[in-house]
């Protein structure tokens, strides 16, 4: 995830420290649409607008920090995935990236399905009216209660993650007089080129059943024998924030290999394969993500080719993008509280949120960009570190980025590409209140997840 060290030059501080940053952009006021949502721009006064709404108005009306989500961009990205894969495949949005009832309705309207991985996500999906048969239920340790609720609701598939779960789901379905559609999640032994914590297809981790040593084949054998299950396919998710398609190629090759073995052993052609999510997005201008149509073409070609070689009917493909749909659609809007230049090092810019609204920098060493959005500036670039208000020094939102040297308390700055895994992983650390999610579209802004209040905190604290 690292970028080249910046060649030191006399910018604000005489000598710049080593760090993971590129040279400052020629113009700090320019907004690169690789990282900013599609409707983001600057108005005639230089103030950033999104969906036709001025960020100063958003800050005034909804407070800061706030996640600001571009609804038109979300819908466009969802539609692009749907269109790219066409009617013979399914796109399941991965709700873990960010889920709310409004999002569920948008997905439903745009023709996407939904992947959930907990009772809470399932409840959100059902309460917003997502048809149960378009929901896939994931997780490596679903509780008996969660499984029962999913089966009762009639979810379209449960993705089985262990030998115990195969039996557990079959048993629960049978006790409810049902036959549950299911896929088996396997680990194909691919080393995805991403952060260790978000790579999931190598064997030494908690997800799935290893293909190696015949374990996945044994799982299929058992599942096919159980009356409570209708085994519809094989699932593989190799990890997240991946740019290189070769991992998916190897995964598809190995999944099809298993389908072939299943056909040879049982005379059954499983009708579906799911290749998971994990497609990377641009967090900084240095990242170059693939477009959905390229991904769809590449995955469909690999599967078709492999199936032809194995003389199998091509199964229905599904994918589960989360980050690639919601990630680029939102930015976090902060107000600058203090600006602290440390000579020869960098300037610490403290904002009114931090690791409670974006844990990704601390957890994965993630890189973000940042811009001054309440005005433009012609001041020199200064090397800045955007930090939060929490009581620990690892509370960093943007490690190294350039901001104008005249940045001052009261300015609004925004961190783009925070739509995925920021609100969904937000915490109450230090009893800081989780920010709202505000959706903007066609000049209108509305809260889709409200800001947490001190009453919310105290309600849980029963004394
Ligand atoms: N399908 C399955 C089975 C998954 O486990 C995941 C993500 C996805 C799909 C969606 O992956 P995406 O397209 O969003 O990369 N908290 C981490 C990411 C963890 C992802 C967990 N599973 C982060 O902030 O980067």
CSV table of C-alpha atoms and ligand atoms in Angstrom, one decimal:
chain,number,residue,atom,x,y,z
A,1,UNK,CA,0.0,0.0,0.0
A,2,UNK,CA,3.0,2.3,0.1
A,3,UNK,CA,3.8,5.1,-2.3
A,4,UNK,CA,7.2,6.4,-3.1
A,5,UNK,CA,8.8,8.8,-0.6
A,6,UNK,CA,8.5,12.4,-1.7
A,7,UNK,CA,11.7,14.0,-3.0
A,8,UNK,CA,12.3,16.5,-0.2
A,9,UNK,CA,11.9,20.2,-1.3
A,10,UNK,CA,11.5,23.5,0.5
A,11,UNK,CA,7.7,23.3,1.1
A,12,UNK,CA,6.5,24.9,4.3
A,13,UNK,CA,9.1,23.0,6.3
A,14,UNK,CA,12.6,23.2,4.8
A,15,UNK,CA,13.2,19.5,4.9
A,16,UNK,CA,10.3,17.0,4.5
A,17,UNK,CA,10.5,13.8,6.5
A,18,UNK,CA,10.4,10.4,5.0
A,19,UNK,CA,6.9,9.2,4.4
A,20,UNK,CA,4.4,7.5,2.2
A,21,UNK,CA,3.3,10.3,0.0
A,22,UNK,CA,3.7,11.6,-3.5
A,23,UNK,CA,4.7,15.1,-4.5
A,24,UNK,CA,2.0,17.7,-3.8
A,25,UNK,CA,-0.4,18.1,-6.7
A,26,UNK,CA,0.1,21.1,-8.9
A,27,UNK,CA,-3.1,22.6,-7.6
A,28,UNK,CA,-4.5,21.6,-4.2
A,29,UNK,CA,-7.9,22.9,-5.2
A,30,UNK,CA,-8.4,20.3,-7.9
A,31,UNK,CA,-10.7,17.4,-7.0
A,32,UNK,CA,-9.7,14.1,-8.7
A,33,UNK,CA,-12.8,12.2,-9.6
A,34,UNK,CA,-10.9,9.0,-9.2
A,35,UNK,CA,-11.4,9.5,-5.4
A,36,UNK,CA,-14.3,11.9,-5.2
A,37,UNK,CA,-18.0,11.0,-5.8
A,38,UNK,CA,-19.2,11.9,-9.3
A,39,UNK,CA,-21.3,14.9,-8.5
A,40,UNK,CA,-18.6,16.6,-6.4
A,41,UNK,CA,-17.3,19.9,-7.7
A,42,UNK,CA,-16.6,23.5,-6.7
A,43,UNK,CA,-19.0,26.3,-7.2
A,44,UNK,CA,-18.1,29.8,-8.4
A,45,UNK,CA,-16.9,30.7,-4.9
A,46,UNK,CA,-14.7,27.7,-4.7
A,47,UNK,CA,-16.9,25.9,-2.2
A,48,UNK,CA,-17.3,22.2,-2.7
A,49,UNK,CA,-20.8,21.0,-3.6
A,50,UNK,CA,-22.1,17.5,-3.9
A,51,UNK,CA,-25.5,16.6,-5.5
A,52,UNK,CA,-25.9,20.3,-5.9
A,53,UNK,CA,-25.5,21.0,-2.2
A,54,UNK,CA,-22.9,23.3,-0.7
A,55,UNK,CA,-20.7,21.6,2.0
A,56,UNK,CA,-21.0,24.7,4.3
A,57,UNK,CA,-24.8,24.2,4.3
A,58,UNK,CA,-24.4,20.5,5.0
A,59,UNK,CA,-22.1,21.3,8.0
A,60,UNK,CA,-24.5,23.9,9.3
A,61,UNK,CA,-27.6,21.8,8.9
A,62,UNK,CA,-26.2,18.4,10.0
A,63,UNK,CA,-23.1,19.2,11.9
A,64,UNK,CA,-19.6,17.7,11.6
A,65,UNK,CA,-18.2,15.2,11.4
A,66,UNK,CA,-20.7,13.7,8.9
A,67,UNK,CA,-20.5,11.1,6.1
A,68,UNK,CA,-21.9,12.7,3.0
A,69,UNK,CA,-23.2,10.2,0.4
A,70,UNK,CA,-23.9,11.0,-3.2
A,71,UNK,CA,-27.0,9.0,-3.9
A,72,UNK,CA,-26.9,9.4,-7.7
A,73,UNK,CA,-23.3,8.1,-7.7
A,74,UNK,CA,-24.3,5.1,-5.5
A,75,UNK,CA,-27.2,4.2,-7.9
A,76,UNK,CA,-25.0,4.7,-10.9
A,77,UNK,CA,-22.3,2.4,-9.6
A,78,UNK,CA,-24.9,-0.2,-8.5
A,79,UNK,CA,-26.4,0.0,-12.0
A,80,UNK,CA,-23.0,-0.3,-13.7
A,81,UNK,CA,-22.4,-3.6,-11.9
A,82,UNK,CA,-25.8,-4.9,-12.7
A,83,UNK,CA,-25.5,-3.9,-16.4
A,84,UNK,CA,-22.0,-5.3,-16.7
A,85,UNK,CA,-23.0,-8.7,-15.4
A,86,UNK,CA,-26.3,-8.8,-17.3
A,87,UNK,CA,-29.4,-11.0,-16.8
A,88,UNK,CA,-27.5,-14.3,-16.6
A,89,UNK,CA,-25.6,-13.4,-13.5
A,90,UNK,CA,-26.4,-11.9,-10.1
A,91,UNK,CA,-24.8,-9.0,-8.2
A,92,UNK,CA,-25.1,-9.2,-4.4
A,93,UNK,CA,-24.1,-6.0,-2.7
A,94,UNK,CA,-22.0,-6.8,0.4
A,95,UNK,CA,-24.0,-5.1,3.2
A,96,UNK,CA,-21.0,-5.1,5.5
A,97,UNK,CA,-19.5,-2.2,3.6
A,98,UNK,CA,-22.4,0.0,4.6
A,99,UNK,CA,-26.0,-0.9,5.2
A,100,UNK,CA,-29.0,1.2,6.0
A,101,UNK,CA,-32.7,1.0,5.0
A,102,UNK,CA,-32.3,3.6,2.3
A,103,UNK,CA,-29.4,1.7,0.8
A,104,UNK,CA,-31.5,-1.5,0.8
A,105,UNK,CA,-34.3,0.4,-1.1
A,106,UNK,CA,-31.8,1.8,-3.7
A,107,UNK,CA,-30.4,-1.7,-4.2
A,108,UNK,CA,-33.8,-3.2,-4.6
A,109,UNK,CA,-34.8,-0.5,-7.1
A,110,UNK,CA,-31.6,-1.0,-9.1
A,111,UNK,CA,-32.1,-4.7,-9.3
A,112,UNK,CA,-29.2,-5.9,-7.1
A,113,UNK,CA,-29.3,-8.6,-4.5
A,114,UNK,CA,-27.9,-8.4,-1.0
A,115,UNK,CA,-25.3,-10.3,1.0
A,116,UNK,CA,-25.7,-10.1,4.8
A,117,UNK,CA,-23.5,-11.6,7.5
A,118,UNK,CA,-25.3,-11.2,10.8
A,119,UNK,CA,-28.8,-11.1,12.3
A,120,UNK,CA,-28.6,-7.3,12.4
A,121,UNK,CA,-27.9,-7.0,8.7
A,122,UNK,CA,-30.6,-9.5,7.9
A,123,UNK,CA,-33.1,-7.5,10.1
A,124,UNK,CA,-32.1,-4.3,8.3
A,125,UNK,CA,-32.6,-5.9,4.9
A,126,UNK,CA,-35.9,-7.4,5.7
A,127,UNK,CA,-37.3,-4.3,7.4
A,128,UNK,CA,-36.5,-2.3,4.3
A,129,UNK,CA,-38.4,-4.7,2.1
A,130,UNK,CA,-35.6,-6.6,0.3
A,131,UNK,CA,-37.3,-9.8,-0.9
A,132,UNK,CA,-35.8,-12.6,1.1
A,133,UNK,CA,-35.1,-14.8,-1.9
A,134,UNK,CA,-32.6,-12.1,-3.0
A,135,UNK,CA,-30.6,-12.3,0.2
A,136,UNK,CA,-27.5,-14.4,0.8
A,137,UNK,CA,-26.5,-15.1,4.4
A,138,UNK,CA,-22.8,-15.4,5.2
A,139,UNK,CA,-20.6,-15.8,8.2
A,140,UNK,CA,-18.2,-18.2,9.7
A,141,UNK,CA,-20.2,-18.6,13.0
A,142,UNK,CA,-23.8,-17.9,12.4
A,143,UNK,CA,-25.8,-18.6,15.6
A,144,UNK,CA,-28.6,-21.1,15.7
A,145,UNK,CA,-31.0,-18.2,16.1
A,146,UNK,CA,-29.6,-16.4,13.1
A,147,UNK,CA,-29.8,-19.5,11.0
A,148,UNK,CA,-33.4,-20.1,12.1
A,149,UNK,CA,-34.4,-16.5,11.3
A,150,UNK,CA,-32.8,-16.7,7.9
A,151,UNK,CA,-34.4,-20.0,7.0
A,152,UNK,CA,-37.8,-18.9,8.3
A,153,UNK,CA,-37.6,-15.7,6.3
A,154,UNK,CA,-36.8,-17.7,3.2
A,155,UNK,CA,-33.4,-16.3,2.2
A,156,UNK,CA,-32.2,-17.3,-1.2
A,157,UNK,CA,-29.1,-18.9,0.0
A,158,UNK,CA,-27.0,-19.6,3.1
A,159,UNK,CA,-23.3,-19.8,2.5
A,160,UNK,CA,-22.0,-22.7,4.6
A,161,UNK,CA,-18.7,-22.1,6.2
A,162,UNK,CA,-17.8,-25.3,8.1
A,163,UNK,CA,-18.6,-29.0,8.6
A,164,UNK,CA,-20.6,-28.2,11.7
A,165,UNK,CA,-22.6,-25.6,9.9
A,166,UNK,CA,-23.6,-27.9,7.1
A,167,UNK,CA,-25.2,-30.2,9.6
A,168,UNK,CA,-26.6,-27.3,11.7
A,169,UNK,CA,-28.4,-25.5,8.8
A,170,UNK,CA,-29.7,-28.8,7.4
A,171,UNK,CA,-31.1,-29.7,10.8
A,172,UNK,CA,-32.7,-26.4,11.4
A,173,UNK,CA,-34.2,-26.3,7.9
A,174,UNK,CA,-35.6,-29.8,8.3
A,175,UNK,CA,-37.1,-29.0,11.7
A,176,UNK,CA,-38.9,-26.1,10.0
A,177,UNK,CA,-40.1,-28.4,7.2
A,178,UNK,CA,-37.9,-26.6,4.6
A,179,UNK,CA,-35.1,-27.4,2.2
A,180,UNK,CA,-32.6,-24.5,2.3
A,181,UNK,CA,-30.7,-23.5,-0.8
A,182,UNK,CA,-27.0,-23.3,0.1
A,183,UNK,CA,-23.5,-22.8,-1.2
A,184,UNK,CA,-20.3,-24.1,0.3
A,185,UNK,CA,-17.6,-21.5,0.9
A,186,UNK,CA,-14.2,-22.9,0.0
A,187,UNK,CA,-10.7,-21.6,0.4
A,188,UNK,CA,-8.8,-22.0,-2.8
A,189,UNK,CA,-5.3,-21.3,-1.5
A,190,UNK,CA,-4.7,-18.0,-3.3
A,191,UNK,CA,-2.5,-15.4,-1.7
A,192,UNK,CA,-4.4,-12.2,-2.5
A,193,UNK,CA,-2.2,-9.2,-2.8
A,194,UNK,CA,-3.8,-7.1,-0.1
A,195,UNK,CA,-3.4,-6.4,3.7
A,196,UNK,CA,-3.2,-9.6,5.7
A,197,UNK,CA,-6.3,-8.8,7.7
A,198,UNK,CA,-8.5,-8.6,4.6
A,199,UNK,CA,-7.1,-11.6,2.6
A,200,UNK,CA,-9.3,-14.6,2.9
A,201,UNK,CA,-8.4,-17.4,0.5
A,202,UNK,CA,-5.1,-18.6,1.9
A,203,UNK,CA,-5.6,-21.7,4.0
A,204,UNK,CA,-4.4,-20.5,7.4
A,205,UNK,CA,-7.4,-18.4,8.4
A,206,UNK,CA,-10.9,-18.8,9.7
A,207,UNK,CA,-13.1,-18.7,6.6
A,208,UNK,CA,-14.4,-21.5,4.4
A,209,UNK,CA,-13.4,-25.1,3.9
A,210,UNK,CA,-10.0,-25.8,2.3
A,211,UNK,CA,-10.0,-27.3,-1.2
A,212,UNK,CA,-6.6,-28.8,-0.2
A,213,UNK,CA,-6.6,-32.3,1.1
A,214,UNK,CA,-10.1,-33.1,-0.3
A,215,UNK,CA,-11.9,-31.3,2.5
A,216,UNK,CA,-14.1,-29.2,0.2
A,217,UNK,CA,-15.0,-32.4,-1.8
A,218,UNK,CA,-15.9,-34.1,1.5
A,219,UNK,CA,-18.1,-31.1,2.5
A,220,UNK,CA,-20.0,-31.4,-0.8
A,221,UNK,CA,-20.4,-35.1,-0.3
A,222,UNK,CA,-22.0,-34.5,3.1
A,223,UNK,CA,-24.2,-31.6,2.0
A,224,UNK,CA,-25.6,-33.7,-0.9
A,225,UNK,CA,-26.7,-36.3,1.5
A,226,UNK,CA,-28.8,-34.0,3.8
A,227,UNK,CA,-32.5,-33.6,3.1
A,228,UNK,CA,-32.6,-30.1,4.7
A,229,UNK,CA,-30.2,-28.7,2.1
A,230,UNK,CA,-30.4,-28.0,-1.6
A,231,UNK,CA,-26.8,-27.5,-2.6
A,232,UNK,CA,-26.8,-24.9,-5.4
A,233,UNK,CA,-23.1,-24.1,-5.7
A,234,UNK,CA,-19.6,-23.2,-4.5
A,235,UNK,CA,-18.5,-19.9,-3.1
A,236,UNK,CA,-15.1,-18.3,-3.0
A,237,UNK,CA,-14.1,-14.8,-1.7
A,238,UNK,CA,-10.3,-14.2,-1.9
A,239,UNK,CA,-10.1,-10.9,0.0
A,240,UNK,CA,-10.6,-7.2,-0.3
A,241,UNK,CA,-9.1,-4.1,-2.0
A,242,UNK,CA,-7.6,-6.3,-4.8
A,243,UNK,CA,-6.5,-4.7,-8.1
A,244,UNK,CA,-4.9,-7.7,-9.7
A,245,UNK,CA,-7.3,-10.0,-11.5
A,246,UNK,CA,-4.9,-13.0,-11.5
A,247,UNK,CA,-6.1,-14.1,-8.0
A,248,UNK,CA,-9.7,-14.3,-9.3
A,249,UNK,CA,-8.5,-16.3,-12.3
A,250,UNK,CA,-6.8,-18.9,-10.1
A,251,UNK,CA,-9.9,-19.0,-7.8
A,252,UNK,CA,-12.3,-19.5,-10.8
A,253,UNK,CA,-10.0,-22.2,-12.1
A,254,UNK,CA,-10.0,-24.1,-8.8
A,255,UNK,CA,-13.8,-23.6,-8.2
A,256,UNK,CA,-14.6,-25.0,-11.6
A,257,UNK,CA,-12.1,-27.9,-10.9
A,258,UNK,CA,-14.2,-28.8,-7.9
A,259,UNK,CA,-17.5,-28.6,-9.9
A,260,UNK,CA,-15.9,-31.0,-12.3
A,261,UNK,CA,-14.9,-33.4,-9.5
A,262,UNK,CA,-18.5,-33.2,-8.1
A,263,UNK,CA,-19.9,-34.0,-11.5
A,264,UNK,CA,-17.6,-36.9,-11.9
A,265,UNK,CA,-18.3,-38.3,-8.5
A,266,UNK,CA,-22.0,-37.6,-8.0
A,267,UNK,CA,-23.3,-37.0,-11.5
A,268,UNK,CA,-24.5,-33.6,-10.3
A,269,UNK,CA,-23.7,-30.3,-12.0
A,270,UNK,CA,-24.0,-27.6,-9.4
A,271,UNK,CA,-25.7,-24.7,-11.1
A,272,UNK,CA,-24.0,-21.7,-9.5
A,273,UNK,CA,-20.7,-20.2,-8.5
A,274,UNK,CA,-20.0,-17.1,-6.5
A,275,UNK,CA,-16.7,-15.4,-6.8
A,276,UNK,CA,-17.1,-13.0,-3.9
A,277,UNK,CA,-16.3,-9.4,-3.7
A,278,UNK,CA,-13.0,-7.6,-3.1
A,279,UNK,CA,-12.5,-5.3,-6.1
A,280,UNK,CA,-10.3,-2.4,-5.1
A,281,UNK,CA,-11.1,1.3,-5.3
A,282,UNK,CA,-9.0,4.4,-5.5
A,283,UNK,CA,-8.3,5.9,-2.1
A,284,UNK,CA,-5.6,8.2,-3.6
A,285,UNK,CA,-4.9,9.3,-7.1
A,286,UNK,CA,-2.2,6.7,-7.3
A,287,UNK,CA,-4.7,3.8,-7.3
A,288,UNK,CA,-6.1,2.5,-10.6
A,289,UNK,CA,-9.2,0.4,-10.1
A,290,UNK,CA,-10.9,-1.7,-12.8
A,291,UNK,CA,-14.3,-0.8,-14.2
A,292,UNK,CA,-17.2,-3.2,-13.5
A,293,UNK,CA,-17.6,-4.0,-17.2
A,294,UNK,CA,-13.9,-5.1,-17.4
A,295,UNK,CA,-14.3,-7.2,-14.3
A,296,UNK,CA,-17.5,-8.8,-15.6
A,297,UNK,CA,-15.9,-9.6,-18.9
A,298,UNK,CA,-12.8,-11.1,-17.3
A,299,UNK,CA,-14.6,-13.2,-14.8
A,300,UNK,CA,-17.2,-14.4,-17.3
A,301,UNK,CA,-14.5,-15.4,-19.8
A,302,UNK,CA,-12.5,-17.3,-17.3
A,303,UNK,CA,-15.4,-19.3,-16.0
A,304,UNK,CA,-16.8,-20.0,-19.5
A,305,UNK,CA,-13.3,-21.1,-20.7
A,306,UNK,CA,-12.7,-23.3,-17.7
A,307,UNK,CA,-16.1,-24.9,-18.0
A,308,UNK,CA,-15.7,-25.6,-21.7
A,309,UNK,CA,-12.4,-27.3,-21.0
A,310,UNK,CA,-14.1,-29.4,-18.3
A,311,UNK,CA,-17.2,-30.0,-20.5
A,312,UNK,CA,-19.4,-28.5,-17.8
A,313,UNK,CA,-22.5,-26.4,-18.4
A,314,UNK,CA,-21.5,-22.8,-17.5
A,315,UNK,CA,-22.9,-22.1,-14.1
A,316,UNK,CA,-24.7,-18.9,-13.2
A,317,UNK,CA,-22.1,-16.5,-11.8
A,318,UNK,CA,-22.6,-14.2,-8.9
A,319,UNK,CA,-20.3,-11.6,-7.3
A,320,UNK,CA,-20.5,-9.6,-4.1
A,321,UNK,CA,-19.0,-6.2,-4.4
A,322,UNK,CA,-19.3,-3.9,-1.4
A,323,UNK,CA,-16.5,-1.4,-1.4
A,324,UNK,CA,-16.5,-1.0,-5.2
A,325,UNK,CA,-20.1,0.2,-5.1
A,326,UNK,CA,-20.3,2.4,-1.9
A,327,UNK,CA,-16.7,3.3,-1.2
A,328,UNK,CA,-16.2,6.1,-3.7
A,329,UNK,CA,-19.7,7.5,-3.2
A,330,UNK,CA,-19.1,9.2,0.2
A,331,UNK,CA,-16.7,11.5,1.9
A,332,UNK,CA,-16.3,12.4,5.6
A,333,UNK,CA,-16.8,16.1,6.3
A,334,UNK,CA,-14.8,17.4,9.3
A,335,UNK,CA,-14.2,20.8,10.8
A,336,UNK,CA,-10.6,21.7,11.6
A,337,UNK,CA,-10.2,22.3,15.3
A,338,UNK,CA,-6.4,22.9,15.8
A,339,UNK,CA,-3.4,23.2,13.4
A,340,UNK,CA,-0.1,22.4,15.0
A,341,UNK,CA,3.1,22.7,12.9
A,342,UNK,CA,6.0,20.6,14.1
A,343,UNK,CA,9.2,22.0,12.6
A,344,UNK,CA,11.0,19.7,10.3
A,345,UNK,CA,8.3,17.1,10.6
A,346,UNK,CA,4.8,17.9,9.5
A,347,UNK,CA,1.7,19.8,10.6
A,348,UNK,CA,-0.9,18.0,12.7
A,349,UNK,CA,-4.4,19.0,11.7
A,350,UNK,CA,-6.9,17.9,14.4
A,351,UNK,CA,-10.5,17.3,13.3
A,352,UNK,CA,-13.7,16.7,15.3
A,353,UNK,CA,-13.8,12.9,14.6
A,354,UNK,CA,-11.1,10.4,14.1
A,355,UNK,CA,-10.5,6.7,14.6
A,356,UNK,CA,-14.1,6.2,15.8
A,357,UNK,CA,-15.4,7.2,12.4
A,358,UNK,CA,-12.5,5.8,10.4
A,359,UNK,CA,-10.6,2.9,11.9
A,360,UNK,CA,-9.1,1.8,8.6
A,361,UNK,CA,-6.0,3.9,8.8
A,362,UNK,CA,-5.1,2.6,12.2
A,363,UNK,CA,-6.2,-1.0,11.4
A,364,UNK,CA,-4.9,-1.6,7.9
A,365,UNK,CA,-2.4,1.2,7.4
A,366,UNK,CA,-4.9,2.5,4.8
A,367,UNK,CA,-4.1,5.6,2.8
A,368,UNK,CA,-6.5,8.4,2.2
A,369,UNK,CA,-6.5,11.8,0.6
A,370,UNK,CA,-7.9,15.0,1.9
A,371,UNK,CA,-8.9,18.5,0.7
A,372,UNK,CA,-9.9,21.8,2.0
A,373,UNK,CA,-13.6,22.1,0.9
A,374,UNK,CA,-15.1,25.2,2.4
A,375,UNK,CA,-13.0,27.5,0.2
A,376,UNK,CA,-10.1,27.4,-2.2
A,377,UNK,CA,-6.6,28.6,-1.3
A,378,UNK,CA,-3.5,29.7,-3.1
A,379,UNK,CA,-1.2,29.1,-0.2
A,380,UNK,CA,1.8,26.8,-0.4
A,381,UNK,CA,1.2,23.1,0.2
A,382,UNK,CA,2.1,21.9,3.6
A,383,UNK,CA,2.7,18.3,4.6
A,384,UNK,CA,-0.1,17.5,6.9
A,385,UNK,CA,-1.3,14.6,9.1
A,386,UNK,CA,-5.0,14.6,9.7
A,387,UNK,CA,-5.7,13.3,13.2
A,388,UNK,CA,-8.7,12.9,15.4
A,389,UNK,CA,-9.8,13.9,18.9
A,390,UNK,CA,-9.3,10.5,20.6
A,391,UNK,CA,-6.9,9.9,23.4
A,392,UNK,CA,-4.2,8.0,21.6
A,393,UNK,CA,-1.5,8.8,19.2
A,394,UNK,CA,-2.5,6.2,16.6
A,395,UNK,CA,-5.7,8.1,16.1
A,396,UNK,CA,-4.8,9.1,12.5
A,397,UNK,CA,-7.2,9.6,9.7
A,398,UNK,CA,-4.8,10.6,6.9
A,399,UNK,CA,-1.2,9.8,7.4
A,400,UNK,CA,0.4,12.1,4.9
A,401,UNK,CA,-1.2,14.5,2.6
A,402,UNK,CA,-0.8,18.1,1.4
A,403,UNK,CA,-3.1,20.8,2.6
A,404,UNK,CA,-2.8,24.6,2.0
A,405,UNK,CA,-0.5,26.2,4.6
A,406,UNK,CA,-3.1,28.8,5.5
A,407,UNK,CA,-5.5,26.1,6.8
A,408,UNK,CA,-7.1,27.4,10.0
A,409,UNK,CA,-9.5,26.3,12.7
A,410,UNK,CA,-13.1,26.5,11.4
A,411,UNK,CA,-12.1,25.4,7.9
A,412,UNK,CA,-14.0,22.4,6.6
A,413,UNK,CA,-11.9,19.6,5.2
A,414,UNK,CA,-13.1,16.3,3.6
A,415,UNK,CA,-11.7,12.8,3.3
A,416,UNK,CA,-13.0,11.1,0.1
A,417,UNK,CA,-13.7,7.4,-0.5
A,418,UNK,CA,-15.0,6.7,3.0
A,419,UNK,CA,-18.3,5.2,1.9
A,420,UNK,CA,-17.2,1.6,2.7
A,421,UNK,CA,-16.2,0.2,6.1
A,422,UNK,CA,-16.1,3.5,7.9
A,423,UNK,CA,-19.6,4.0,9.2
A,424,UNK,CA,-20.0,0.2,9.4
A,425,UNK,CA,-16.9,-0.1,11.5
A,426,UNK,CA,-17.4,3.1,13.5
A,427,UNK,CA,-17.2,2.9,17.3
A,428,UNK,CA,-18.0,4.9,20.4
A,429,UNK,CA,-14.4,5.0,21.6
A,430,UNK,CA,-14.0,7.8,24.2
A,431,UNK,CA,-17.8,8.1,24.1
A,432,UNK,CA,-17.5,10.0,20.9
A,433,UNK,CA,-20.8,10.0,19.0
A,434,UNK,CA,-21.0,8.2,15.7
A,435,UNK,CA,-21.7,10.7,12.8
A,436,UNK,CA,-24.8,10.7,10.7
A,437,UNK,CA,-24.9,9.6,7.1
A,438,UNK,CA,-26.5,12.3,4.9
A,439,UNK,CA,-27.6,11.4,1.4
A,440,UNK,CA,-27.6,14.2,-1.2
A,441,UNK,CA,-29.3,14.2,-4.5
A,442,UNK,CA,-30.5,16.8,-6.9
A,443,UNK,CA,-30.0,19.7,-4.5
A,444,UNK,CA,-31.7,17.9,-1.6
A,445,UNK,CA,-30.0,16.5,1.5
A,446,UNK,CA,-31.5,14.1,3.9
A,447,UNK,CA,-30.3,12.1,6.9
A,448,UNK,CA,-30.4,8.3,6.3
A,449,UNK,CA,-28.6,7.4,9.5
A,450,UNK,CA,-28.9,10.0,12.2
A,451,UNK,CA,-26.1,11.2,14.4
A,452,UNK,CA,-25.8,9.3,17.7
A,453,UNK,CA,-26.7,11.3,20.8
A,454,UNK,CA,-25.6,11.3,24.4
A,455,UNK,CA,-29.1,9.9,25.2
A,456,UNK,CA,-28.3,7.0,22.9
A,457,UNK,CA,-25.2,6.3,24.9
A,458,UNK,CA,-26.9,6.6,28.2
A,459,UNK,CA,-29.8,4.5,27.2
A,460,UNK,CA,-27.5,1.5,26.9
A,461,UNK,CA,-25.8,2.3,30.2
A,462,UNK,CA,-28.4,0.9,32.6
A,463,UNK,CA,-26.6,1.8,35.7
B,1,LIG,N1,-18.2,-11.2,0.1
B,1,LIG,C1,-17.7,-11.7,1.2
B,1,LIG,C2,-17.9,-13.1,1.6
B,1,LIG,C3,-16.9,-10.9,2.1
B,1,LIG,O1,-16.4,-11.4,3.2
B,1,LIG,C4,-16.7,-9.6,1.7
B,1,LIG,C5,-15.9,-8.7,2.6
B,1,LIG,C6,-17.3,-9.1,0.6
B,1,LIG,C7,-18.0,-10.0,-0.2
B,1,LIG,C8,-17.1,-7.7,0.1
B,1,LIG,O2,-15.8,-7.3,-0.1
B,1,LIG,P1,-15.5,-5.9,-0.8
B,1,LIG,O3,-16.0,-5.9,-2.2
B,1,LIG,O4,-16.3,-4.8,0.0
B,1,LIG,O5,-14.1,-5.7,-0.7
B,1,LIG,N2,-13.1,-4.0,6.8
B,1,LIG,C9,-12.2,-4.2,5.7
B,1,LIG,C10,-12.8,-5.1,4.7
B,1,LIG,C11,-13.3,-6.4,5.2
B,1,LIG,C12,-14.0,-7.1,4.1
B,1,LIG,C13,-14.8,-8.3,4.7
B,1,LIG,N3,-15.5,-9.1,3.7
B,1,LIG,C14,-11.8,-2.9,5.2
B,1,LIG,O6,-12.2,-1.9,5.7
B,1,LIG,O7,-11.0,-2.8,4.2
